[in-house]
Structure formats: C-alpha cells, structure tokens
Short mmCIF file of C-alpha atoms in Angstrom, two decimals:
data_model
loop_
_atom_site.label_atom_id
_atom_site.label_comp_id
_atom_site.label_asym_id
_atom_site.label_seq_id
_atom_site.Cartn_x
_atom_site.Cartn_y
_atom_site.Cartn_z
CA UNK A 1 0.00 0.00 0.00
CA UNK A 2 1.35 3.41 -1.05
CA UNK A 3 0.66 6.46 1.10
CA UNK A 4 0.08 9.77 -0.69
CA UNK A 5 -0.30 12.94 1.38
CA UNK A 6 -2.47 15.68 -0.13
CA UNK A 7 -1.04 19.09 0.78
CA UNK A 8 -3.31 21.84 -0.54
CA UNK A 9 -6.43 23.74 0.48
CA UNK A 10 -9.56 21.98 1.73
CA UNK A 11 -11.34 23.21 -1.42
CA UNK A 12 -8.76 21.43 -3.55
CA UNK A 13 -9.12 18.29 -1.41
CA UNK A 14 -12.87 18.28 -1.96
CA UNK A 15 -12.36 18.65 -5.72
CA UNK A 16 -9.52 16.14 -6.10
CA UNK A 17 -10.28 13.32 -3.65
CA UNK A 18 -12.80 11.49 -5.83
CA UNK A 19 -10.99 11.91 -9.17
CA UNK A 20 -7.66 10.86 -7.63
CA UNK A 21 -9.15 7.72 -6.10
CA UNK A 22 -10.77 6.85 -9.42
CA UNK A 23 -7.49 7.43 -11.27
CA UNK A 24 -5.55 5.25 -8.81
CA UNK A 25 -8.04 2.44 -9.31
CA UNK A 26 -7.86 2.80 -13.10
CA UNK A 27 -4.06 2.53 -12.93
CA UNK A 28 -4.24 -0.57 -10.74
CA UNK A 29 -2.76 1.23 -7.73
CA UNK A 30 -3.48 0.74 -4.05
CA UNK A 31 -3.00 4.22 -2.62
CA UNK A 32 -3.87 5.46 0.83
CA UNK A 33 -4.73 9.11 0.02
CA UNK A 34 -4.75 11.19 3.20
CA UNK A 35 -4.76 14.75 4.49
CA UNK A 36 -2.63 13.86 7.51
CA UNK A 37 -0.01 11.20 8.08
CA UNK A 38 3.08 10.39 10.07
CA UNK A 39 5.87 11.87 7.89
CA UNK A 40 7.94 8.70 7.93
CA UNK A 41 5.08 6.76 6.31
CA UNK A 42 4.55 9.05 3.29
CA UNK A 43 5.68 7.86 -0.14
CA UNK A 44 4.38 10.75 -2.29
CA UNK A 45 3.16 14.28 -1.63
CA UNK A 46 0.54 15.74 -3.96
CA UNK A 47 0.83 19.41 -3.29
CA UNK A 48 0.25 23.02 -4.14
CA UNK A 49 3.25 25.30 -3.55
CA UNK A 50 1.21 27.25 -0.98
CA UNK A 51 -0.01 24.08 0.76
CA UNK A 52 0.60 23.26 4.44
CA UNK A 53 3.76 21.21 3.83
CA UNK A 54 6.68 23.59 3.47
CA UNK A 55 9.37 21.55 5.26
CA UNK A 56 9.98 18.25 3.49
CA UNK A 57 12.87 17.08 5.66
CA UNK A 58 10.72 14.90 8.04
CA UNK A 59 9.48 12.82 5.08
CA UNK A 60 12.30 10.30 5.11
CA UNK A 61 10.51 7.74 2.89
CA UNK A 62 9.44 10.30 0.28
CA UNK A 63 9.92 9.27 -3.36
CA UNK A 64 8.58 12.32 -5.24
CA UNK A 65 6.58 15.53 -4.89
CA UNK A 66 3.80 15.87 -7.46
CA UNK A 67 2.78 19.48 -8.02
CA UNK A 68 -0.83 20.42 -8.70
CA UNK A 69 0.21 23.59 -10.57
CA UNK A 70 2.10 24.22 -13.77
CA UNK A 71 4.25 26.78 -11.93
CA UNK A 72 6.80 25.50 -9.43
CA UNK A 73 8.13 28.74 -7.96
CA UNK A 74 7.92 28.37 -4.21
CA UNK A 75 9.00 24.74 -4.45
CA UNK A 76 11.95 24.66 -6.82
CA UNK A 77 14.21 26.57 -4.41
CA UNK A 78 13.04 24.77 -1.25
CA UNK A 79 16.25 23.48 0.33
CA UNK A 80 14.39 20.76 2.23
CA UNK A 81 13.06 19.15 -0.96
CA UNK A 82 15.62 16.57 -2.07
CA UNK A 83 13.49 14.21 -4.16
CA UNK A 84 12.18 14.60 -7.72
CA UNK A 85 9.68 17.44 -8.13
CA UNK A 86 7.18 17.00 -10.98
CA UNK A 87 5.27 19.95 -12.40
CA UNK A 88 1.72 19.59 -13.66
CA UNK A 89 1.34 19.14 -17.39
CA UNK A 90 -2.12 17.90 -18.30
CA UNK A 91 -4.48 18.15 -21.23
CA UNK A 92 -7.20 20.05 -19.35
CA UNK A 93 -4.79 22.77 -18.28
CA UNK A 94 -3.48 23.13 -21.83
CA UNK A 95 -6.95 23.21 -23.37
CA UNK A 96 -8.19 25.80 -20.88
CA UNK A 97 -5.18 28.04 -21.49
CA UNK A 98 -5.52 27.77 -25.27
CA UNK A 99 -9.20 28.73 -25.04
CA UNK A 100 -8.52 31.74 -22.79
CA UNK A 101 -5.58 33.01 -24.83
CA UNK A 102 -7.36 32.52 -28.14
CA UNK A 103 -10.43 34.34 -26.84
CA UNK A 104 -8.48 37.38 -25.68
CA UNK A 105 -6.22 37.51 -28.74
CA UNK A 106 -9.35 37.54 -30.92
CA UNK A 107 -10.94 40.17 -28.68
CA UNK A 108 -7.93 42.47 -29.14
CA UNK A 109 -7.50 41.63 -32.81
CA UNK A 110 -11.14 42.45 -33.61
CA UNK A 111 -11.28 45.53 -31.35
CA UNK A 112 -14.35 44.14 -29.61
CA UNK A 113 -14.06 46.39 -26.54
CA UNK A 114 -14.95 49.43 -28.63
CA UNK A 115 -18.46 48.12 -29.19
CA UNK A 116 -18.95 46.12 -26.00
CA UNK A 117 -17.96 48.99 -23.71
CA UNK A 118 -18.77 52.01 -25.86
CA UNK A 119 -22.51 51.80 -26.51
CA UNK A 120 -23.82 55.35 -26.13
CA UNK A 121 -26.57 55.59 -28.75
CA UNK A 122 -24.32 57.09 -31.43
CA UNK A 123 -23.88 55.16 -34.70
CA UNK A 124 -20.28 55.55 -35.81
CA UNK A 125 -18.55 54.14 -38.84
CA UNK A 126 -16.40 51.33 -37.52
CA UNK A 127 -12.79 50.60 -38.24
CA UNK A 128 -12.47 47.26 -39.98
CA UNK A 129 -9.77 45.06 -38.42
CA UNK A 130 -7.22 43.30 -40.59
CA UNK A 131 -7.58 39.61 -41.30
CA UNK A 132 -5.83 37.29 -38.89
CA UNK A 133 -3.24 36.47 -41.54
CA UNK A 134 -2.15 40.13 -41.42
CA UNK A 135 -1.73 40.33 -37.62
CA UNK A 136 1.35 38.68 -36.13
CA UNK A 137 1.19 37.01 -32.71
CA UNK A 138 4.31 36.35 -30.66
CA UNK A 139 4.43 33.89 -27.78
CA UNK A 140 7.13 34.04 -25.13
CA UNK A 141 7.46 30.49 -23.83
CA UNK A 142 7.08 27.31 -25.88
CA UNK A 143 6.39 24.77 -23.18
CA UNK A 144 3.25 22.64 -23.19
CA UNK A 145 0.98 25.65 -22.63
CA UNK A 146 2.76 27.88 -25.13
CA UNK A 147 2.68 25.22 -27.82
CA UNK A 148 -1.03 24.55 -27.26
CA UNK A 149 -1.79 28.27 -27.62
CA UNK A 150 0.46 28.64 -30.65
CA UNK A 151 -1.24 25.80 -32.50
CA UNK A 152 -4.72 27.10 -31.66
CA UNK A 153 -3.79 30.54 -33.04
CA UNK A 154 -2.20 29.02 -36.14
CA UNK A 155 -5.48 27.23 -36.81
CA UNK A 156 -7.15 30.66 -36.95
CA UNK A 157 -4.61 31.75 -39.60
CA UNK A 158 -2.54 34.10 -37.42
CA UNK A 159 1.17 34.17 -38.28
CA UNK A 160 2.62 32.89 -34.99
CA UNK A 161 6.16 33.25 -33.70
CA UNK A 162 7.44 31.72 -30.50
CA UNK A 163 10.50 32.20 -28.31
CA UNK A 164 12.16 29.84 -25.88
CA UNK A 165 15.48 29.87 -24.10
CA UNK A 166 16.75 26.85 -26.06
CA UNK A 167 15.87 26.01 -29.68
CA UNK A 168 12.52 24.30 -30.31
CA UNK A 169 10.52 23.27 -33.35
CA UNK A 170 6.72 23.62 -33.45
CA UNK A 171 4.70 22.91 -36.60
CA UNK A 172 3.50 26.10 -38.25
CA UNK A 173 5.34 28.37 -35.79
CA UNK A 174 8.40 30.51 -36.50
CA UNK A 175 10.63 29.61 -33.57
CA UNK A 176 13.28 31.83 -32.04
CA UNK A 177 15.68 31.25 -29.17
CA UNK A 178 18.44 33.00 -27.25
CA UNK A 179 19.02 36.72 -26.84
CA UNK A 180 19.06 37.50 -30.55
CA UNK A 181 15.90 35.51 -31.12
CA UNK A 182 14.16 37.36 -28.29
CA UNK A 183 14.82 40.68 -29.99
CA UNK A 184 13.72 39.29 -33.37
CA UNK A 185 10.40 38.07 -32.00
CA UNK A 186 9.61 41.34 -30.23
CA UNK A 187 10.07 43.30 -33.45
CA UNK A 188 7.30 41.37 -35.24
CA UNK A 189 4.76 40.77 -32.45
CA UNK A 190 1.63 42.86 -32.96
CA UNK A 191 0.10 40.88 -30.09
CA UNK A 192 2.46 39.40 -27.49
CA UNK A 193 1.43 36.51 -25.24
CA UNK A 194 3.52 35.73 -22.14
CA UNK A 195 3.68 32.08 -21.07
CA UNK A 196 7.15 31.81 -19.59
CA UNK A 197 7.91 30.24 -16.21
CA UNK A 198 9.08 32.65 -13.53
CA UNK A 199 12.80 32.29 -12.90
CA UNK A 200 15.57 34.76 -12.08
CA UNK A 201 16.27 34.93 -15.83
CA UNK A 202 12.67 35.80 -16.74
CA UNK A 203 11.90 38.24 -13.92
CA UNK A 204 10.97 41.56 -15.62
CA UNK A 205 11.91 40.11 -19.00
CA UNK A 206 9.41 42.59 -20.42
CA UNK A 207 11.11 45.77 -19.22
CA UNK A 208 11.27 49.26 -20.75
CA UNK A 209 13.80 48.17 -23.39
CA UNK A 210 11.74 45.14 -24.45
CA UNK A 211 8.51 47.15 -24.56
CA UNK A 212 10.16 49.74 -26.79
CA UNK A 213 11.26 46.99 -29.20
CA UNK A 214 7.67 45.95 -29.89
CA UNK A 215 5.81 47.52 -32.84
CA UNK A 216 4.15 50.78 -31.78
CA UNK A 217 0.66 50.08 -30.51
CA UNK A 218 1.38 46.40 -29.84
CA UNK A 219 -0.96 44.60 -27.45
CA UNK A 220 0.01 42.32 -24.57
CA UNK A 221 -1.72 39.29 -23.07
CA UNK A 222 -0.21 37.90 -19.86
CA UNK A 223 -1.65 34.70 -18.41
CA UNK A 224 1.82 33.48 -17.37
CA UNK A 225 3.35 35.10 -14.29
CA UNK A 226 2.96 38.68 -13.05
CA UNK A 227 6.64 39.48 -12.42
CA UNK A 228 7.51 38.72 -16.05
CA UNK A 229 6.50 42.37 -16.63
CA UNK A 230 7.95 45.51 -15.10
CA UNK A 231 4.68 47.18 -14.06
CA UNK A 232 6.06 50.72 -14.01
CA UNK A 233 7.57 50.30 -17.47
CA UNK A 234 4.32 48.91 -18.82
CA UNK A 235 2.27 51.79 -17.44
CA UNK A 236 4.69 54.29 -18.96
CA UNK A 237 4.52 52.53 -22.35
CA UNK A 238 0.71 52.49 -22.22
CA UNK A 239 0.56 56.19 -21.38
CA UNK A 240 2.57 57.19 -24.46
CA UNK A 241 0.84 54.74 -26.82
CA UNK A 242 3.84 52.49 -27.36
CA UNK A 243 1.63 49.70 -26.01
CA UNK A 244 -1.96 49.88 -27.19
CA UNK A 245 -3.58 47.54 -24.66
CA UNK A 246 -2.65 45.04 -21.98
CA UNK A 247 -4.81 42.17 -20.78
CA UNK A 248 -3.37 40.89 -17.53
CA UNK A 249 -4.44 37.80 -15.60
CA UNK A 250 -1.48 37.50 -13.22
CA UNK A 251 0.28 40.01 -10.99
CA UNK A 252 3.28 40.43 -8.74
CA UNK A 253 0.88 40.82 -5.79
CA UNK A 254 -2.35 38.83 -5.74
CA UNK A 255 -5.09 39.73 -5.18
CA UNK A 256 -4.23 42.91 -7.06
CA UNK A 257 -4.57 45.77 -4.52
CA UNK A 258 -7.60 48.03 -5.11
CA UNK A 259 -5.37 51.09 -5.40
CA UNK A 260 -3.15 49.61 -8.13
CA UNK A 261 -3.15 51.78 -11.31
CA UNK A 262 -4.01 48.79 -13.50
CA UNK A 263 -7.60 48.78 -12.23
CA UNK A 264 -8.40 52.26 -13.51
CA UNK A 265 -6.18 52.43 -16.58
CA UNK A 266 -8.31 52.73 -19.76
CA UNK A 267 -5.95 50.48 -21.73
CA UNK A 268 -5.66 47.69 -19.19
CA UNK A 269 -8.00 44.74 -18.68
CA UNK A 270 -7.62 42.91 -15.37
CA UNK A 271 -8.82 39.34 -14.92
CA UNK A 272 -8.42 37.59 -11.53
CA UNK A 273 -5.96 34.76 -12.32
CA UNK A 274 -8.56 32.70 -14.16
CA UNK A 275 -6.81 31.99 -17.48
CA UNK A 276 -6.64 28.28 -16.76
CA UNK A 277 -7.03 25.96 -13.81
CA UNK A 278 -5.81 22.48 -13.07
CA UNK A 279 -8.75 20.20 -13.87
CA UNK A 280 -9.10 17.39 -11.30
CA UNK A 281 -10.32 14.84 -13.85
CA UNK A 282 -7.31 15.19 -16.15
CA UNK A 283 -4.68 16.16 -13.57
CA UNK A 284 -5.51 13.11 -11.46
CA UNK A 285 -4.59 10.87 -14.39
CA UNK A 286 -1.14 12.50 -14.58
CA UNK A 287 -0.59 12.10 -10.82
CA UNK A 288 -1.68 8.45 -10.89
CA UNK A 289 0.59 7.72 -13.85
CA UNK A 290 3.57 9.24 -12.05
CA UNK A 291 2.90 7.16 -8.93
CA UNK A 292 2.62 4.05 -11.12
CA UNK A 293 5.93 4.91 -12.73
CA UNK A 294 7.55 5.57 -9.38
CA UNK A 295 6.44 2.21 -8.04
CA UNK A 296 7.82 0.19 -10.97
CA UNK A 297 11.04 2.16 -11.38
CA UNK A 298 10.17 3.97 -14.62
CA UNK A 299 11.16 7.56 -15.35
CA UNK A 300 8.75 10.11 -13.89
CA UNK A 301 6.91 12.55 -16.13
CA UNK A 302 7.62 16.30 -16.16
CA UNK A 303 10.48 16.30 -13.64
CA UNK A 304 11.65 19.84 -12.87
CA UNK A 305 15.19 20.85 -13.80
CA UNK A 306 16.28 22.59 -10.61
CA UNK A 307 19.06 24.48 -12.37
CA UNK A 308 16.70 25.88 -15.02
CA UNK A 309 13.95 26.55 -12.46
CA UNK A 310 11.15 24.75 -14.32
#
C-alpha cells in the first residue's frame, strides 16, 4: 500500500479526492490518500506550492513531490526538498489556457471592446480590423501551454512566432531562441502573449527596453506570471501609446490591490488569475501515472530541472 499525502487547500481536497481515487483504481494502484499522516510513512506528496507542507525534511521515505500547478516557484528553491519534483502538465490545463488566450487575442485583434464597452446611442462608422493572416502574434514560452496556444492561433490563420530559451521546433510556428531571437520576436509581435515560467532569468523580461522593441501600438496578453512584466515600465509605455492595450491575468501581488493603477487604466483589462485551472479529472490521471511509474522504477513525467527553475 502506497501512502500519498495531499497538501493543498480543503477546497482542492474536496475537488480532487474522488478523481484521484478513481485514477488510482484505473491505474491498478493501491494508494492510501490522506490529508494527515506520520511523515515517515509518506511515499508521495501531492501538493500546491502554498499548501501546508513547506518543510519536506521529516518525510524520510518520500519518493517524489507531485505538483498540482504548472508553476513550481515556491518549491523549486526549497532546500528541504531533495526528491524529484514534478510539475503539472495535463491536457485540461493546456486546453483551458488555449481557449482563454485565443479568446483574448481575438478580442484584441477584432477591437471588440470598442463596441462592447462604448454603446452610447451614437452610430459611428467602424474601423475594420485586418484579417488574422495580417496580424502577427508572438508567444514568449514554448512549453506545453505555449505550444497549445500557438497551434490554436495558427489554426485561426494568425502568423505565430514563439520564443524559448533553447531552440525548439513547433509545426507552423516561426521559432526563435536566445538573446538575438528574443529581440527578433519582439520586433514582429503585434500581439504578445507571455507564457514563460518565472525564474531569475525571466523576472521583468518585459522591461522598458523590451517594450520599446515591440511595434508601436502592440498589445500584450499575460496569463503566465505577473513578475515577467515591469509594471512601471508597462504603465509608462501604455501612457505614451507604445503599447496599445494590456490584458493581464497574473500580478506580482495577488489579489491585485484596489489602489493599483491597473484597475483604472483605460488600456488595461484585469482578470483575476482565471486563465486556466488544473482540472481534477485530467490532472488526477497524470498524478496516478507518475505514482505508477515511481512504483515500478520507470522515469517520472515532467520532472523539474532545478538548475533551469522549471
């Protein structure tokens, strides 16, 4: 019998308990899934980075930590965590992110806010947007989520470019990498989507210099991590029209404080970290598969590279 400790909020426990137990059964596993356990008896920890377990040193039998989130900041630098850490990569998370990103890219591309928010009884001749094939979308980050979004946008006929730290190849996507590639992508991105992990190398990657490199009037969609953007630099770029609009789902401080300038800025749309959520039904299958692999000595899925930070 394997013991798996669930370390997340009670709301997450309520949502995940049934799907996890069903997934364990489907994978032929006998797992004792618990909210509390003697540390020395725990084989796996299924956790959120903000869950109750922050010190992993008492878990002397621990084989792996299985993250419920795609992001691993808060865990990757934990000095007490000395076993494999697996980030969440699941189909539901990818599908949800692709739907959210595609929806907001289309919203910006079509200029939908003008009509949705500007109804005042005056009939005005509208400005016709270009076709998708004439509006370039750039994606910073070509992991599982970035690739899912890139392919969804390609299917709508947008020219899509993507950037990653190391070279990658994605069907239909112009791929860039490294410092030179970063600059090349910025120069062609009429709409820029941020889906990078947060690491020391990506903190404020979109600073004043990067914002200035974008085409004038470029639009930004950030469902990745708040600190990827220098807030002060973004506000300055919005105020002078260098950036035409920013749709932001994630922030350096969450919840976003009521007094933050983003709330009232006419060119900023704030959404409350809802771009995509780990779906219990699909995420439970990934967790069960990793426990199965761990028990038979196979390589675990989605193991975090501690040096890279993701």
